[in-house]
PDB file of C-alpha atoms in Angstrom:
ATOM      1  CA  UNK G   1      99.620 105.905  81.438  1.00 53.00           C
ATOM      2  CA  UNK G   2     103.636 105.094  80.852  1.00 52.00           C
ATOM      3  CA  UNK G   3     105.062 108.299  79.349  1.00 51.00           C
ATOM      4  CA  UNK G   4     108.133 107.336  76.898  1.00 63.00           C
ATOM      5  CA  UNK G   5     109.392 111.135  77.171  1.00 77.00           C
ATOM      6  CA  UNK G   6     109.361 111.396  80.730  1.00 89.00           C
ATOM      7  CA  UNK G   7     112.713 110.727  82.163  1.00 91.00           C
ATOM      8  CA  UNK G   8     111.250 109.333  85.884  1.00 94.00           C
ATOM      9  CA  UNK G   9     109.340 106.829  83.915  1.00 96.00           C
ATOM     10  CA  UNK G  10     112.519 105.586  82.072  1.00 95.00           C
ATOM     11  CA  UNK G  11     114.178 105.332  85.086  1.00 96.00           C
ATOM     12  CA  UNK G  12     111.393 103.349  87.195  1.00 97.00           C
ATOM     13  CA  UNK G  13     110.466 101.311  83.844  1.00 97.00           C
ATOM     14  CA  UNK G  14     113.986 100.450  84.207  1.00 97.00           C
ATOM     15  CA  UNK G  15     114.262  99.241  87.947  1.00 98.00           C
ATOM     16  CA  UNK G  16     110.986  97.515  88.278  1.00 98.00           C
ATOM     17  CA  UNK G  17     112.138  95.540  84.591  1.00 97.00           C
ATOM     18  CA  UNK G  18     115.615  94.991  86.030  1.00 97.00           C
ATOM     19  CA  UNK G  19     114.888  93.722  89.622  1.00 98.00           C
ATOM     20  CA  UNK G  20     112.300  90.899  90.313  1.00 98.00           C
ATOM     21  CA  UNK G  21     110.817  92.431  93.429  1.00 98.00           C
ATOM     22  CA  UNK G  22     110.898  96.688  94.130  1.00 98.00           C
ATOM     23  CA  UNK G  23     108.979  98.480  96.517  1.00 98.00           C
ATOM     24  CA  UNK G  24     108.867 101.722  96.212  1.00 98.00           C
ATOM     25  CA  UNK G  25     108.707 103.444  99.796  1.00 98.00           C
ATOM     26  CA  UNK G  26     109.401 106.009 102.846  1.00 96.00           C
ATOM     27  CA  UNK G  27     112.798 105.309 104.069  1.00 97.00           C
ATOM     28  CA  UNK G  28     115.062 102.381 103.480  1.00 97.00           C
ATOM     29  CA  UNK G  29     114.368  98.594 104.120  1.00 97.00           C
ATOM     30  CA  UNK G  30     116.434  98.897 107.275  1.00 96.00           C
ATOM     31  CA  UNK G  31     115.199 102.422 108.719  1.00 96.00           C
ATOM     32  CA  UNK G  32     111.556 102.749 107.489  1.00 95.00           C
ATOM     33  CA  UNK G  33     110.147 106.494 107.961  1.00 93.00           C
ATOM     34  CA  UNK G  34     106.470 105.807 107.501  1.00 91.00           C
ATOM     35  CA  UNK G  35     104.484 102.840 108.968  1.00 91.00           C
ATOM     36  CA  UNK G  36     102.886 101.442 105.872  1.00 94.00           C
ATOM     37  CA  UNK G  37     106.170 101.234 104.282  1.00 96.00           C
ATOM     38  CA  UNK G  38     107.310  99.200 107.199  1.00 97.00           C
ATOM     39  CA  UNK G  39     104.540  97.279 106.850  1.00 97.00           C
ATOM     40  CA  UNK G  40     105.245  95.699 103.567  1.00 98.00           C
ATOM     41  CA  UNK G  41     108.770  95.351 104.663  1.00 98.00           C
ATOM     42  CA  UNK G  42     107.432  93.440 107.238  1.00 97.00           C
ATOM     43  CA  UNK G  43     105.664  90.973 104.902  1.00 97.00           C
ATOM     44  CA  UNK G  44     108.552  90.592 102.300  1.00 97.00           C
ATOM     45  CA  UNK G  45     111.094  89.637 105.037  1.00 96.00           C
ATOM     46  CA  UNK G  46     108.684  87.689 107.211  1.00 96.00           C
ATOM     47  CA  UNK G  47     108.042  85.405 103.616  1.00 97.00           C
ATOM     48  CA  UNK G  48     112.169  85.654 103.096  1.00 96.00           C
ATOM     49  CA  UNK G  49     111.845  87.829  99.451  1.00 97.00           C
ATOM     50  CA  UNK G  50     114.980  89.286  98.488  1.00 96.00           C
ATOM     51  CA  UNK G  51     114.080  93.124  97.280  1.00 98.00           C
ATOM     52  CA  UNK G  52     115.299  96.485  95.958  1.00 98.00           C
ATOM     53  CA  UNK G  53     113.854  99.172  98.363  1.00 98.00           C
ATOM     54  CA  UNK G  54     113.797 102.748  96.498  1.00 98.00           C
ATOM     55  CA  UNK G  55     113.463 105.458  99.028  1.00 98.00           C
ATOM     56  CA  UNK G  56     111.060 108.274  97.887  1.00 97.00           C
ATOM     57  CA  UNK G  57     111.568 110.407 100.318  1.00 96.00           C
ATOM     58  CA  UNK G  58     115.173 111.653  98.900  1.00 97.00           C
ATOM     59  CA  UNK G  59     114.552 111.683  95.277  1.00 96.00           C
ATOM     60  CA  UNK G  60     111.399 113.392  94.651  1.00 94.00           C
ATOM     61  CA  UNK G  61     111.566 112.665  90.675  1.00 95.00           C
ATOM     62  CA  UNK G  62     111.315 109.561  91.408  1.00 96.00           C
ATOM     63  CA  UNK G  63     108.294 110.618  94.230  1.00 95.00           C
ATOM     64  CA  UNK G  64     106.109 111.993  91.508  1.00 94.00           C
ATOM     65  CA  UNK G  65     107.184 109.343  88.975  1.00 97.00           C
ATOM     66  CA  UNK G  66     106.124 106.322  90.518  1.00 97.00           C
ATOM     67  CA  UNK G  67     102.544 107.913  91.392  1.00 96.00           C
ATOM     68  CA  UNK G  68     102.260 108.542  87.474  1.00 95.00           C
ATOM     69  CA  UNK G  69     103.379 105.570  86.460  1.00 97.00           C
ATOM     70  CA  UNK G  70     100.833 103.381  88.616  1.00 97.00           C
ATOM     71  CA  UNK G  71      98.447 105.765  88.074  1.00 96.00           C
ATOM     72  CA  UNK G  72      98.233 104.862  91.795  1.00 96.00           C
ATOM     73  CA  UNK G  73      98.884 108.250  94.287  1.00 95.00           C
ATOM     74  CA  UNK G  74     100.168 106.694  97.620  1.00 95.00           C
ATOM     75  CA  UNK G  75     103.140 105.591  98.404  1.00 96.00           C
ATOM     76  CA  UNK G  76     104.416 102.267  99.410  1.00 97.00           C
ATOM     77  CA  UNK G  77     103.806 100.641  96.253  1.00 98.00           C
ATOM     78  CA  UNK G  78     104.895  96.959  95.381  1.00 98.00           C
ATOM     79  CA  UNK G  79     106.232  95.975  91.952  1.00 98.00           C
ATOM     80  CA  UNK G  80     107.016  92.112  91.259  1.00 98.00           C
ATOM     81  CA  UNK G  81     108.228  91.072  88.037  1.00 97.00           C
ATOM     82  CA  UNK G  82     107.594  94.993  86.343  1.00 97.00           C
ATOM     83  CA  UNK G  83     103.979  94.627  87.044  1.00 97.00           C
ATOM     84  CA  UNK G  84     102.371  96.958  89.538  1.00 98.00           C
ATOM     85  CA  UNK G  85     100.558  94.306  92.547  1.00 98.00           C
ATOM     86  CA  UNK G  86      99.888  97.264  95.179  1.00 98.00           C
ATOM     87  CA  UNK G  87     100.060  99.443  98.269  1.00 97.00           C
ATOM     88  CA  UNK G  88      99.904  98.553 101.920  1.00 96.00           C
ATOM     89  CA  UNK G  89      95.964  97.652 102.318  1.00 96.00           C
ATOM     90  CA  UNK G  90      96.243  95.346  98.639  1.00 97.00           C
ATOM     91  CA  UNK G  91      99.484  93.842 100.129  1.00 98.00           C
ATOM     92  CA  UNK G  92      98.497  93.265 103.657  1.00 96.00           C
ATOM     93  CA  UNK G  93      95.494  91.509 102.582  1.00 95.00           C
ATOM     94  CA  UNK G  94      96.848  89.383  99.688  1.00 97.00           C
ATOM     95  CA  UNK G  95      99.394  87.919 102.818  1.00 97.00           C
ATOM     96  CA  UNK G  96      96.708  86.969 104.710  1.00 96.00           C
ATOM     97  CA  UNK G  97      94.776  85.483 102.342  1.00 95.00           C
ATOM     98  CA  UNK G  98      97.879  83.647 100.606  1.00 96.00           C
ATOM     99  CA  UNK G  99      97.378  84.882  97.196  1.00 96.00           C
ATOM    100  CA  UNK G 100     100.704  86.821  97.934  1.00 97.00           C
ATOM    101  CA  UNK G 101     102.798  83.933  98.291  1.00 96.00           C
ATOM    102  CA  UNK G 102     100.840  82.426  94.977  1.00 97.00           C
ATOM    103  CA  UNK G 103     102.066  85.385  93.221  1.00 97.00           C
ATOM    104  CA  UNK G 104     105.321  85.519  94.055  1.00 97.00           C
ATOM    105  CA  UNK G 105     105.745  81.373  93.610  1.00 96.00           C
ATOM    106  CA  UNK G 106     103.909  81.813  90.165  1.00 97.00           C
ATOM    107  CA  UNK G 107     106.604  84.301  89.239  1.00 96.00           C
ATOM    108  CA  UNK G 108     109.246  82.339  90.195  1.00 96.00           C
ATOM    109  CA  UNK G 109     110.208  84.536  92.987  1.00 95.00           C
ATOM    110  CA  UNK G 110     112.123  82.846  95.762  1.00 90.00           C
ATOM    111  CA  UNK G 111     110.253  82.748  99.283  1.00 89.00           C
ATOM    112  CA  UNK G 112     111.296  80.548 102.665  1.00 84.00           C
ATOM    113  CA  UNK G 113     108.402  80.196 104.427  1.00 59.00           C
ATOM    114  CA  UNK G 114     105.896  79.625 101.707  1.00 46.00           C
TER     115      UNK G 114
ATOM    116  CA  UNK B   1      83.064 121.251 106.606  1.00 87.00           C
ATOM    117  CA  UNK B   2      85.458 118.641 108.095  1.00 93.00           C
ATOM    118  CA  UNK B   3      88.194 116.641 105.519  1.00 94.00           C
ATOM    119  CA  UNK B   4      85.883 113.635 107.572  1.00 95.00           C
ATOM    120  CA  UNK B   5      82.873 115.081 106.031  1.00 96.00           C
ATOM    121  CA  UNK B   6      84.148 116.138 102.703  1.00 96.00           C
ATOM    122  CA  UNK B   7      85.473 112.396 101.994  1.00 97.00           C
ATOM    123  CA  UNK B   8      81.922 110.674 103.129  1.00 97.00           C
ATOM    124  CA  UNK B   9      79.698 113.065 101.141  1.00 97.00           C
ATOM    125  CA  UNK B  10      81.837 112.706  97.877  1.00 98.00           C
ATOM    126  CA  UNK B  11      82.099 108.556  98.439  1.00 98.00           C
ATOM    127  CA  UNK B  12      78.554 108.502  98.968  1.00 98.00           C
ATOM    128  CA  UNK B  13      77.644 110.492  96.032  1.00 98.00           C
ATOM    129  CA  UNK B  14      80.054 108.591  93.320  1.00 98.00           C
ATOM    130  CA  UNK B  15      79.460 105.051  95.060  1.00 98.00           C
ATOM    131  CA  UNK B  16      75.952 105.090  96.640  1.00 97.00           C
ATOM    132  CA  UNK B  17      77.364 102.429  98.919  1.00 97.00           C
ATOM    133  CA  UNK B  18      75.499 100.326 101.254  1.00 97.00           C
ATOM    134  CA  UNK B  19      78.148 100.709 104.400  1.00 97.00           C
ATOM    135  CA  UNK B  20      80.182 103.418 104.528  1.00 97.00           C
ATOM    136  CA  UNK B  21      82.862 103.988 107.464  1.00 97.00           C
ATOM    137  CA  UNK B  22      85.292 107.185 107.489  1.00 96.00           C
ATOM    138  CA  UNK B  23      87.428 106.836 110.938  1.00 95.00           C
ATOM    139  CA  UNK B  24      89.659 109.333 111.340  1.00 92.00           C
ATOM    140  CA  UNK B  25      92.882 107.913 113.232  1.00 87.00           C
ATOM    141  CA  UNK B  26      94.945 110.543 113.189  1.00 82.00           C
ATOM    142  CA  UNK B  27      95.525 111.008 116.515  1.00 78.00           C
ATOM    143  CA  UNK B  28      97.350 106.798 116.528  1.00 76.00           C
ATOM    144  CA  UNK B  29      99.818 109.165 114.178  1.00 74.00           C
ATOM    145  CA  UNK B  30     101.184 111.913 116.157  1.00 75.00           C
ATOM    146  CA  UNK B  31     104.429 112.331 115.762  1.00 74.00           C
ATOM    147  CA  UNK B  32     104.597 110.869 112.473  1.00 72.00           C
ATOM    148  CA  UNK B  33     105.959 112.436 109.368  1.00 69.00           C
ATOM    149  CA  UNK B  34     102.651 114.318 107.434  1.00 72.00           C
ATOM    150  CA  UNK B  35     100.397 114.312 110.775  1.00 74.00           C
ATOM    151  CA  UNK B  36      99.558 117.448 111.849  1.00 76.00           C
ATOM    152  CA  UNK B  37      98.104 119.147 114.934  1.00 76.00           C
ATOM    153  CA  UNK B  38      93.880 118.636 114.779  1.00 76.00           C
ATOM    154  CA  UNK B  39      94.401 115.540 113.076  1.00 78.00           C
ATOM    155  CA  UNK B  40      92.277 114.987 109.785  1.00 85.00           C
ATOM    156  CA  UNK B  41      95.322 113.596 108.213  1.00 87.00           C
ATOM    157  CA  UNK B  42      94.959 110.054 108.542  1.00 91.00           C
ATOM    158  CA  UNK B  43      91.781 108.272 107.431  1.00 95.00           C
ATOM    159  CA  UNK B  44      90.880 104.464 107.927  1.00 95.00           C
ATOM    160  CA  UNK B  45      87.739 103.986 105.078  1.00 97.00           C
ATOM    161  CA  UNK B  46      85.681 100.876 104.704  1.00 97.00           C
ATOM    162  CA  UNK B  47      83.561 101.076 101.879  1.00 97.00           C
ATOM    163  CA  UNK B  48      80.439  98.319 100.630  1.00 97.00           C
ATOM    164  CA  UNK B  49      79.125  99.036  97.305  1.00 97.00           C
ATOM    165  CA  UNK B  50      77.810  97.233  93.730  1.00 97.00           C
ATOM    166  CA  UNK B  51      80.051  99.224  91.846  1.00 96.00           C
ATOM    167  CA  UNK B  52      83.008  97.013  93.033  1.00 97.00           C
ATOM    168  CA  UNK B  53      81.759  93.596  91.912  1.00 97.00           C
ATOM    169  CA  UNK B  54      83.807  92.023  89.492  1.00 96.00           C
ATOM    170  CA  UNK B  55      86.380  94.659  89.374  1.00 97.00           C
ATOM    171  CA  UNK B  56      90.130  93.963  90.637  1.00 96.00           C
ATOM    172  CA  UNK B  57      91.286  95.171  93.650  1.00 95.00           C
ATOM    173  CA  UNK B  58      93.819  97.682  92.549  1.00 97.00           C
ATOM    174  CA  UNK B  59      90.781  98.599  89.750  1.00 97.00           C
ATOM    175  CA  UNK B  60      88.637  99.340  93.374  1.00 97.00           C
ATOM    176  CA  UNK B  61      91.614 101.442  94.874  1.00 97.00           C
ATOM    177  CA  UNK B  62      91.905 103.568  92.187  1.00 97.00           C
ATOM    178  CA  UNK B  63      88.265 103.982  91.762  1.00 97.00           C
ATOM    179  CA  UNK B  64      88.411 105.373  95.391  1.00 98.00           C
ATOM    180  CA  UNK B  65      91.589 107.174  94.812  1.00 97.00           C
ATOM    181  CA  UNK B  66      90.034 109.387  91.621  1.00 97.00           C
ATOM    182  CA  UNK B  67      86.932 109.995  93.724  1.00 97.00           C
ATOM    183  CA  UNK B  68      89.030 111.723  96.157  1.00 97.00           C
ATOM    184  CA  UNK B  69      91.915 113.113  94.091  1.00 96.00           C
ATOM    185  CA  UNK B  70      91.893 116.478  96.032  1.00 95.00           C
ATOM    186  CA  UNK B  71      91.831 115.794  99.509  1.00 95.00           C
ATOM    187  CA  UNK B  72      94.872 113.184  98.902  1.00 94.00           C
ATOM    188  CA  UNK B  73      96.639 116.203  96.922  1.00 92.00           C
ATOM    189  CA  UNK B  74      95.557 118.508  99.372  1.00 91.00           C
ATOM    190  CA  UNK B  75      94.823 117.752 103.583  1.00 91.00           C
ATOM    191  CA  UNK B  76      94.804 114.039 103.292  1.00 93.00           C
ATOM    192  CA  UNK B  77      98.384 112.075 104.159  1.00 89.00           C
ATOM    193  CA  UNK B  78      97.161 108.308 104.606  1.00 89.00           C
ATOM    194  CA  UNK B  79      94.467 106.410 103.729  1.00 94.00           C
ATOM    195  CA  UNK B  80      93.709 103.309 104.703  1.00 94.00           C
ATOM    196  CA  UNK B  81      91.274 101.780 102.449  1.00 96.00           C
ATOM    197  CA  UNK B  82      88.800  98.425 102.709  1.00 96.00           C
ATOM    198  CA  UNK B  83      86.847  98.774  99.499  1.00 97.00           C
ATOM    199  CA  UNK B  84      83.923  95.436  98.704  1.00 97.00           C
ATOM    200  CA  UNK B  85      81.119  94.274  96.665  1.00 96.00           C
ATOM    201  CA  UNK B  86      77.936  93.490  98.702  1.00 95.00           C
ATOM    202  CA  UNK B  87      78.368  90.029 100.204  1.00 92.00           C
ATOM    203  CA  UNK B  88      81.984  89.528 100.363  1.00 90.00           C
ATOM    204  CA  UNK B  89      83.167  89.036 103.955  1.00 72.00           C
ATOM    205  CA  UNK B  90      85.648  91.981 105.899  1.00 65.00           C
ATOM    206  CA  UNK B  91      88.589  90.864 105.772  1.00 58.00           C
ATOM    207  CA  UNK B  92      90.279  90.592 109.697  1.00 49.00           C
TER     208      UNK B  92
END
């Protein structure tokens, strides 16, 4: 599924490696332009997670990258730790359920409200 | 036949599931970027079937995702997906 030769996958491989918590989305962190984006932004700040927010929507290498990547088509998409956790519905539900915040304590990522 | 119609018959002939919702909510996205006038852009799908016990959820998603590789290329902009194995409870 991870293409060495394709340049967008270098790149992502790279940001999702280098930062502990990405989501790849619609818009920025501050201004989200689509409502499932702002959904998981939502959830990260509500559960205090620092995060890189990559928008999409003005780099479409990096649009077309992340779906083949994932192998995953939709867009937002949630990386912790360079592995791939999910979209909006996988997200939303892992919140309510807790196994988010077990995820993100397992990996040794910072939360406040956990 | 409708994007609505296209996505049940295809889910019900890869999944044979035993509940099987397609809501289109399109219209609770006008306005939005990728909506579009006549709706059957945004889809809300809950889907019950065998096939999905013991596999992972992202496993299920992309399960769903391959079924209906064309309409999310093509008319489809969002969907909203609840995919489970007989027994296990909706979540809220």
């Amino acid at each position: 599924m991870i293409q060495n030769d394709n340049p967008a996958h270098q790149r992502i491989r790279q940001e999702v490696t280098g930062n502990p918590v990405v989501l790849f989305m619609k818009g920025t962190p501050v201004f989200p332009q689509c409502g499932f984006s702002a959904a998981i932004v939502q959830v990260l700040s509500h559960l205090g997670v620092k995060f890189k927010g990559l928008d999409v929507l003005t780099d479409p290498s990096l649009r077309e990258g992340i779906k083949s990547y994932s192998d995953w088509p939709t867009i937002p998409q949630l990386y912790v730790k360079g592995e791939f956790v999910g979209g909006c519905d996988i997200i939303r539900e892992m919140y309510q359920t807790g196994e988010l915040q077990e995820l993100l304590s397992t990996k040794g990522i910072e939360t406040q409200s956990a | 036949m409708t994007v609505a119609a296209t996505i049940r018959a295809k889910l019900a002939e890869e999944f044979s599931p035993t509940r099987l919702d397609v809501v289109d909510d399109s219209d609770r996205h006008i306005g939005h970027a990728g909506a579009k006038p006549g709706g059957e852009t945004h889809f809300q799908v809950t889907l019950v079937s065998p096939r999905f016990a013991g596999v992972g959820r992202v496993e299920r998603q992309r399960l769903v995702y391959r079924c209906l590789a064309a309409e999310l290329a093509g008319p489809v902009h969002a969907l909203s997906l609840t995919v489970l194995a007989p027994g296990e409870a909706a979540p809220g």
